[in-house]
Short mmCIF file of C-alpha atoms in Angstrom, two decimals:
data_model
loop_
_atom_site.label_atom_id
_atom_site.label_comp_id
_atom_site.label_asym_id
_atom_site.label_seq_id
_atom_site.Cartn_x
_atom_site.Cartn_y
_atom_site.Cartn_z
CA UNK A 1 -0.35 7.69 -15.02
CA UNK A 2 -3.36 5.33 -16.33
CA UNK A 3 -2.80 3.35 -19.22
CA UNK A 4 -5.98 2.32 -20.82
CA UNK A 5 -6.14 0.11 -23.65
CA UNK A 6 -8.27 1.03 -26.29
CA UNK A 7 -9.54 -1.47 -29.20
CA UNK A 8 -10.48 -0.14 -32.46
CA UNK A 9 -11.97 -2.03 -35.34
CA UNK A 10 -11.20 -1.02 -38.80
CA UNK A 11 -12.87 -1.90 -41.86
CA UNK A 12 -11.17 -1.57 -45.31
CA UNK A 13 -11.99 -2.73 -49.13
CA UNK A 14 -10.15 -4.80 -51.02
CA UNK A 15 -10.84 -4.75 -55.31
CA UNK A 16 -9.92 -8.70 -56.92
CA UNK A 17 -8.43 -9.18 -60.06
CA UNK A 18 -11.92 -10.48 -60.97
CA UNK A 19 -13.48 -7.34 -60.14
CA UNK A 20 -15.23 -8.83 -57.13
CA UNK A 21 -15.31 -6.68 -53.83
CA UNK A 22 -14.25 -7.90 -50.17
CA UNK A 23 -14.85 -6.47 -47.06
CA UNK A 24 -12.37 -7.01 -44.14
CA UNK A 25 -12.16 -5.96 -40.57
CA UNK A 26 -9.05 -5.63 -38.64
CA UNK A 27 -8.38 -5.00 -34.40
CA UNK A 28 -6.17 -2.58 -33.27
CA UNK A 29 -4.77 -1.75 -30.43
CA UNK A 30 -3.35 1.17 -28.57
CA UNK A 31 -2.79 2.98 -25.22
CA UNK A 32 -3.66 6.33 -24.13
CA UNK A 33 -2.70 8.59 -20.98
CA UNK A 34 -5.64 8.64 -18.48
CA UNK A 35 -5.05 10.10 -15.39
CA UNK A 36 -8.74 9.87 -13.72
CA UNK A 37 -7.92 7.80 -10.76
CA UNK A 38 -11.35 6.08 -10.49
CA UNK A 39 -12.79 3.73 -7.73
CA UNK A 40 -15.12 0.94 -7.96
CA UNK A 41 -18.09 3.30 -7.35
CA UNK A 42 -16.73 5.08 -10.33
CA UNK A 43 -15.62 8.38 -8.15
CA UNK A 44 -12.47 10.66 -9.15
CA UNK A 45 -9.73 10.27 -6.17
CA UNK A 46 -6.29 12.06 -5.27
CA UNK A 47 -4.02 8.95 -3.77
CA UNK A 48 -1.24 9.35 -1.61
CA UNK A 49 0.98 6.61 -0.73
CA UNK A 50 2.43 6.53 2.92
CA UNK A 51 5.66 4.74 3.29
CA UNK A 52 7.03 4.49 6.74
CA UNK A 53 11.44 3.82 7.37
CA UNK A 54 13.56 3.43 9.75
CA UNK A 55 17.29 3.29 9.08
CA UNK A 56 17.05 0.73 6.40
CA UNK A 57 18.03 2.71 3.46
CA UNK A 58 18.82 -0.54 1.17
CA UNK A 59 15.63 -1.74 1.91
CA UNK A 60 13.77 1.99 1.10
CA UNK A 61 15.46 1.59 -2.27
CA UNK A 62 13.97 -1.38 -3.56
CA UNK A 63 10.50 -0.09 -1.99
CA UNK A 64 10.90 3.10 -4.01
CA UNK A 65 12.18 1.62 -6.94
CA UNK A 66 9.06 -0.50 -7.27
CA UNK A 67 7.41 2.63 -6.79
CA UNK A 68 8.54 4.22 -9.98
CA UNK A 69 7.53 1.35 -11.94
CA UNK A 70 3.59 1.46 -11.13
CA UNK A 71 0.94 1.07 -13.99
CA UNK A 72 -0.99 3.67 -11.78
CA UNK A 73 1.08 6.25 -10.08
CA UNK A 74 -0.01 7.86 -6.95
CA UNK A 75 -0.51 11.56 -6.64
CA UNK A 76 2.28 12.03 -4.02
CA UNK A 77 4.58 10.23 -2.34
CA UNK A 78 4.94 10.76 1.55
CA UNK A 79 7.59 9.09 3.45
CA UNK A 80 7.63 9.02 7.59
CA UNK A 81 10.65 8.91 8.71
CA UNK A 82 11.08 7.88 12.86
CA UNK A 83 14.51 9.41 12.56
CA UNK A 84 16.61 7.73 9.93
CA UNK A 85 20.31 8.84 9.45
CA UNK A 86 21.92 10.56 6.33
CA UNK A 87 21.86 7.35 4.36
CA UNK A 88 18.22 7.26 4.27
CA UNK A 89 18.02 10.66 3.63
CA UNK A 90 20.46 9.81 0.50
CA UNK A 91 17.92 7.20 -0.48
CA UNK A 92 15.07 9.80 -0.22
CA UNK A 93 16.79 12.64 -1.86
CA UNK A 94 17.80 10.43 -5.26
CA UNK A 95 13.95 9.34 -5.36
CA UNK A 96 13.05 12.87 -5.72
CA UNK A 97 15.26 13.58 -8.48
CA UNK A 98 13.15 10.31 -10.41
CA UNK A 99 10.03 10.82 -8.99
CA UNK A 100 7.36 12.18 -11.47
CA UNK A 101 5.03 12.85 -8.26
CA UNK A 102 5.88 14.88 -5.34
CA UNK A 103 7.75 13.52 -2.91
CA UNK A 104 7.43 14.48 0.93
CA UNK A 105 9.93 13.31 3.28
CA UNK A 106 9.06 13.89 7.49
CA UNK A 107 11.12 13.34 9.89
CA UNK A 108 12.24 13.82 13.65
CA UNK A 109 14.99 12.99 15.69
CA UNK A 110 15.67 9.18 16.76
CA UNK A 111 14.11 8.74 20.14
CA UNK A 112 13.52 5.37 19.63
CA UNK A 113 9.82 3.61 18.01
CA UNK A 114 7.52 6.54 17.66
CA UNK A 115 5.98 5.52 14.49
CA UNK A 116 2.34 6.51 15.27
CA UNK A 117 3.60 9.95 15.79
CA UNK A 118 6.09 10.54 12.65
CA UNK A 119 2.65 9.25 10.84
CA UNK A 120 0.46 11.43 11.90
CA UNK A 121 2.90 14.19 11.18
CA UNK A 122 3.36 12.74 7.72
CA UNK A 123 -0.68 12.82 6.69
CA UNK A 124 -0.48 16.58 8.00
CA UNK A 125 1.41 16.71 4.88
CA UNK A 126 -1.22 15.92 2.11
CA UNK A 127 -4.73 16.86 0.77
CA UNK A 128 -5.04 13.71 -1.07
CA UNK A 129 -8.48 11.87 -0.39
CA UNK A 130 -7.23 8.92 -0.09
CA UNK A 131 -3.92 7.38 1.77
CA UNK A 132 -2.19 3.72 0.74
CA UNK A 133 -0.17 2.94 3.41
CA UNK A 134 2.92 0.44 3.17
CA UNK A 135 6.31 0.32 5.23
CA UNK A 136 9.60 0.80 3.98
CA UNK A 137 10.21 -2.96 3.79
CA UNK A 138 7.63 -3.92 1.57
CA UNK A 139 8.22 -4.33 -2.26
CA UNK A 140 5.09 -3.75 -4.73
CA UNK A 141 3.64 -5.48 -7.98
CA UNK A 142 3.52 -3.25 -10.76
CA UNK A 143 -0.09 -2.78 -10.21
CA UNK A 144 -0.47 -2.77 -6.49
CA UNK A 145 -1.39 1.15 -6.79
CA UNK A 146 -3.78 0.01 -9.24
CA UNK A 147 -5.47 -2.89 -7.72
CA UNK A 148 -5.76 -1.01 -4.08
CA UNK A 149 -8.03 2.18 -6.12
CA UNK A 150 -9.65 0.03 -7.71
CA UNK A 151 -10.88 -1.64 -4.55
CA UNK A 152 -11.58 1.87 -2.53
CA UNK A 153 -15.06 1.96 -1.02
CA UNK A 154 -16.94 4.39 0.86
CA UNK A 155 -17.76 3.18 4.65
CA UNK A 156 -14.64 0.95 4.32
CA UNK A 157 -11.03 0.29 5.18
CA UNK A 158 -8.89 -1.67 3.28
CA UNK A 159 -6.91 -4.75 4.99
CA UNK A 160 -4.19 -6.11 2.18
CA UNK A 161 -1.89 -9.38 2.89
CA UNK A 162 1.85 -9.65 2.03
CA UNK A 163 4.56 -12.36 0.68
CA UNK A 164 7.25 -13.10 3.30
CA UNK A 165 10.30 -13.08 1.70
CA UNK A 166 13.32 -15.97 2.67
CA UNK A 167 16.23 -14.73 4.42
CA UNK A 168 18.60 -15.78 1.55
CA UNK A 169 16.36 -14.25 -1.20
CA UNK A 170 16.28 -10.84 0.20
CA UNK A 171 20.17 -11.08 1.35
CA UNK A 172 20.54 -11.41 -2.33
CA UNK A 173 18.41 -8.82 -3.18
CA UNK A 174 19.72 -5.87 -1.17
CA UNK A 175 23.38 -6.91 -2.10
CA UNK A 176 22.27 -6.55 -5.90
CA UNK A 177 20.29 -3.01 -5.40
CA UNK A 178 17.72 -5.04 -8.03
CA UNK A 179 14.52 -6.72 -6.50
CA UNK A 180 14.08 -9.80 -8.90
CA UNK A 181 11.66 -12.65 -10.09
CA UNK A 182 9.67 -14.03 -6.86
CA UNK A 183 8.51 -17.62 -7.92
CA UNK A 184 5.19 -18.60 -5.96
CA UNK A 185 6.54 -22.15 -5.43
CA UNK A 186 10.38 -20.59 -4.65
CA UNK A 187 11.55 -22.00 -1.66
CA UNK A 188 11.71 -20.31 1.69
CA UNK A 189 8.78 -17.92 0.47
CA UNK A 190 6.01 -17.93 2.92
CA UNK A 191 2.11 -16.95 2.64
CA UNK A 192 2.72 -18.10 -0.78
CA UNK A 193 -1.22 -17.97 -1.93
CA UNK A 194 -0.70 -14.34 -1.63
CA UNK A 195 1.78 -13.59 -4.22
CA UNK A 196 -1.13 -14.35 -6.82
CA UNK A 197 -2.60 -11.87 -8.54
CA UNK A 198 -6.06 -13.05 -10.38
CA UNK A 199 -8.18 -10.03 -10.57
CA UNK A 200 -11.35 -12.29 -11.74
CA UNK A 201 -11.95 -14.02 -8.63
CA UNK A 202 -10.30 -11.30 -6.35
CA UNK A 203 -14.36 -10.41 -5.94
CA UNK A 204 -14.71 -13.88 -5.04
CA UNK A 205 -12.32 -13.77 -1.94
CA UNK A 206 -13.62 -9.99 -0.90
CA UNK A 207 -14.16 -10.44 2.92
CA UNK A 208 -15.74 -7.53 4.69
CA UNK A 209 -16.45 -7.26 7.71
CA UNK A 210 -16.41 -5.35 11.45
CA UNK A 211 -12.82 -7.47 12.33
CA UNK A 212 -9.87 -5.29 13.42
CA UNK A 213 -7.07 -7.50 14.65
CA UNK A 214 -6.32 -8.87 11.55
CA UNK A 215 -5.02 -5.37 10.34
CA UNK A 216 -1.52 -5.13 9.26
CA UNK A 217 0.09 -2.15 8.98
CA UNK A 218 2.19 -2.55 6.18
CA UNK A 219 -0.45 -2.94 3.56
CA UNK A 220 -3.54 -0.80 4.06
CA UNK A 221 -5.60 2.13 3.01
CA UNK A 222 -7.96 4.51 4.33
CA UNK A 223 -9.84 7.59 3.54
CA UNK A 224 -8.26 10.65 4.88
CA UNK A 225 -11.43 11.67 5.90
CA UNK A 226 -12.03 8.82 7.78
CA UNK A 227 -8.57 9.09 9.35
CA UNK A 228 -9.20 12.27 10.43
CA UNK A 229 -12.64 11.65 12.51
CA UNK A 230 -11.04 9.01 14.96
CA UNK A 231 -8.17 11.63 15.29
CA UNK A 232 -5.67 9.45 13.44
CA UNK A 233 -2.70 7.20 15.11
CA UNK A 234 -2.54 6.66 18.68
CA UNK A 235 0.71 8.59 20.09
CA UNK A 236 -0.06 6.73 23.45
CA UNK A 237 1.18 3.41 22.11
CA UNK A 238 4.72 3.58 23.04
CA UNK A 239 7.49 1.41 21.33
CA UNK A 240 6.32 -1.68 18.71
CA UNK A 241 3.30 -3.28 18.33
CA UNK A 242 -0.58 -3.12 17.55
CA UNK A 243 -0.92 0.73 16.81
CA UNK A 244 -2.54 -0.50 13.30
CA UNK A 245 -5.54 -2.39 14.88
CA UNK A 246 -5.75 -0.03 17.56
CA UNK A 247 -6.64 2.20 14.69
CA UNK A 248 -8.48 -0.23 13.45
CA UNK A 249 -10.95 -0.80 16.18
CA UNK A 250 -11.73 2.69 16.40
CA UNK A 251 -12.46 2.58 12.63
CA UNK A 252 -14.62 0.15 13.28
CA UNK A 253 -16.19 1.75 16.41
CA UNK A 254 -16.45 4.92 14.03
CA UNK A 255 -19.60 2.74 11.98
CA UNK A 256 -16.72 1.43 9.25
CA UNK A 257 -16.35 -1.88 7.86
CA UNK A 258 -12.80 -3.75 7.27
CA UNK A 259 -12.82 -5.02 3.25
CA UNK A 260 -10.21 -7.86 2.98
CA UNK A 261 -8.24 -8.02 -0.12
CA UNK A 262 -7.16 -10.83 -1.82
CA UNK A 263 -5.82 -11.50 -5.08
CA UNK A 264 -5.01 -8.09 -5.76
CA UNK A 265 -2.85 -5.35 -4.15
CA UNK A 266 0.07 -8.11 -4.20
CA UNK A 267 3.61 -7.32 -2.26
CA UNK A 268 6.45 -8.80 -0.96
CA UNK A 269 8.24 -8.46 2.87
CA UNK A 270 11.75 -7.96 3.33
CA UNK A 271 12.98 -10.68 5.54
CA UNK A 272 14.71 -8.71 8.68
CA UNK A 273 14.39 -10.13 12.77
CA UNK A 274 11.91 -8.87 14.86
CA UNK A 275 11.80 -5.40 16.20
CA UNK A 276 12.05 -5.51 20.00
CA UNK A 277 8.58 -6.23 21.67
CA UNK A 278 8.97 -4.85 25.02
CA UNK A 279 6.17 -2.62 24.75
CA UNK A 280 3.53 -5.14 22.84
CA UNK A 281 2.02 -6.19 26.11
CA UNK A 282 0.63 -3.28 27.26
CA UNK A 283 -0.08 -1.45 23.36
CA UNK A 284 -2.19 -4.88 22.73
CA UNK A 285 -4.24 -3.93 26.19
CA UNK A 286 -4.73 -0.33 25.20
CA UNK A 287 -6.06 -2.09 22.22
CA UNK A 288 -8.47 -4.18 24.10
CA UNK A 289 -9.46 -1.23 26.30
CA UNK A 290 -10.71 0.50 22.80
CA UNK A 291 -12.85 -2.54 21.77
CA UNK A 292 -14.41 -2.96 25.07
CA UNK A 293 -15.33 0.72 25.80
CA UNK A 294 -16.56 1.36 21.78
CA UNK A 295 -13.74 3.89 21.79
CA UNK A 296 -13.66 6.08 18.13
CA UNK A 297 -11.32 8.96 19.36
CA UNK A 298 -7.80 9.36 20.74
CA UNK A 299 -7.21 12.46 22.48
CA UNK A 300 -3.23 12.35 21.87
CA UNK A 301 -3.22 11.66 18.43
CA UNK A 302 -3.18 13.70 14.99
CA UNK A 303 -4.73 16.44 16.98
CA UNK A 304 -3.11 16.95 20.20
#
């Protein structure tokens, strides 16, 4: 739901003991229920947020946690699942029981990194205009839901930054269950300028552009629409590694632009190692193959 904050000014009389009259006006405040999801070109939206997991269940709790507490909630909730165990499904089932959105959990069996396909599966699953995509290792700001409709634009996708998150810090954090205070200045945190959020000179910072290879994956947003045209994920990319600018390039090959985000849309990485890169290689050529040729469509994708 969409708080707005309304101001009201109220005028009153008050009679002296002289018999003299003053007038004073007093502000109040007060919030109403809105739940027009509105854009910056002042369109209604349906907004579906995309979270992807794999077998990291402690980690999927803080994400969805920090879900629940969102200024602006998001329509539905669907969660890709490249074949967690029960534990994850534990995670998912208790966030249904909270949720006040729907909840969608998709899944298939473990077969190793098939993300692009569980994806595509998972955006089968909604009507919603509009898709905010995040992994299940990334922690939000309050407002990120906010911040990222308030930055949707026809013609564009959105490419959001993250905080990287010490070792130590989120050690702590997934022993507690609780995802605390992140200091800008706190040591170990990394890509520090983008745990500010200064929605003033966010426009300032806007950066758009025809770039793809900046994309990352665990903060971004499209329009389903637009999702739909290039045919969605690549399910040729096999194992980790570039099947978000892959996507991108045929976005931009499509006639979209990138918009850059900064100071807004704020959230913060889970520390973990790296996910085994065998494939990268070859995904990042596959990549290069789409920008060369002015690919926009993938013929094993969300239509195959």
């Amino acid at each position: 739901m969409f708080l707005s904050y309304i101001h009201v000014y109220c005028c009153y009389c008050i009679i002296n003991r002289n018999g003299t009259i003053r007038v004073k006006a007093r502000l109040f405040g007060f919030s109403i229920i809105n739940n027009n999801r509105l854009n910056n070109m002042g369109d209604r939206m349906s907004v579906a947020l995309l979270v992807t997991t794999y077998n990291w269940p402690e980690a999927l709790k803080l994400v969805l946690d920090s879900v629940l507490k969102q200024n602006v909630l998001p329509d539905e909730v669907i969660i890709a699942d490249d074949g967690s165990g029960d534990s994850t499904k534990a995670v998912i089932d208790a966030f249904k029981k909270k949720a006040p959105m729907p909840v969608k959990h998709f899944w298939h069996p473990d077969e190793g990194f098939r993300k692009t396909i569980i994806i595509n599966q998972a955006i089968t699953g909604t009507a919603s205009d509009y898709i905010i995509q995040i992994d299940g290792d990334i922690v939000l700001h309050e407002l990120f839901i906010k911040d990222h409709i308030s930055e949707a634009e026809k013609g564009f996708y959105i490419r959001g930054s993250r905080v990287l998150l010490p070792e130590d810090k989120t050690a702590r954090f997934l022993r507690s269950g609780i995802f605390g205070r992140v200091a800008t200045f706190g040591r170990g945190v990394r890509n520090r300028f983008n745990s500010l959020r200064i929605p003033v000179l966010a426009p300032l910072l806007i950066k758009k552009s025809k770039r793809s290879r900046n994309l990352i994956g665990c903060n971004c947003a499209f329009w389903k629409a637009d999702f739909l045209k290039v045919n969605g994920y690549n399910n040729e990319l096999k194992g980790w590694g570039h099947e978000d600018i892959e996507l991108a390039a045929r976005f931009i090959n499509s006639g979209l632009s990138q918009k850059k985000v900064k100071l807004k849309a704020v959230c913060y990485h889970l520390h973990h190692p790296f996910n085994d890169r065998v494939h990268e290689n070859i995904n990042y050529r596959v990549y290069l193959d789409t920008l060369k040729h002015g690919i926009t469509y993938c013929t094993n994708g969300y239509y195959h």
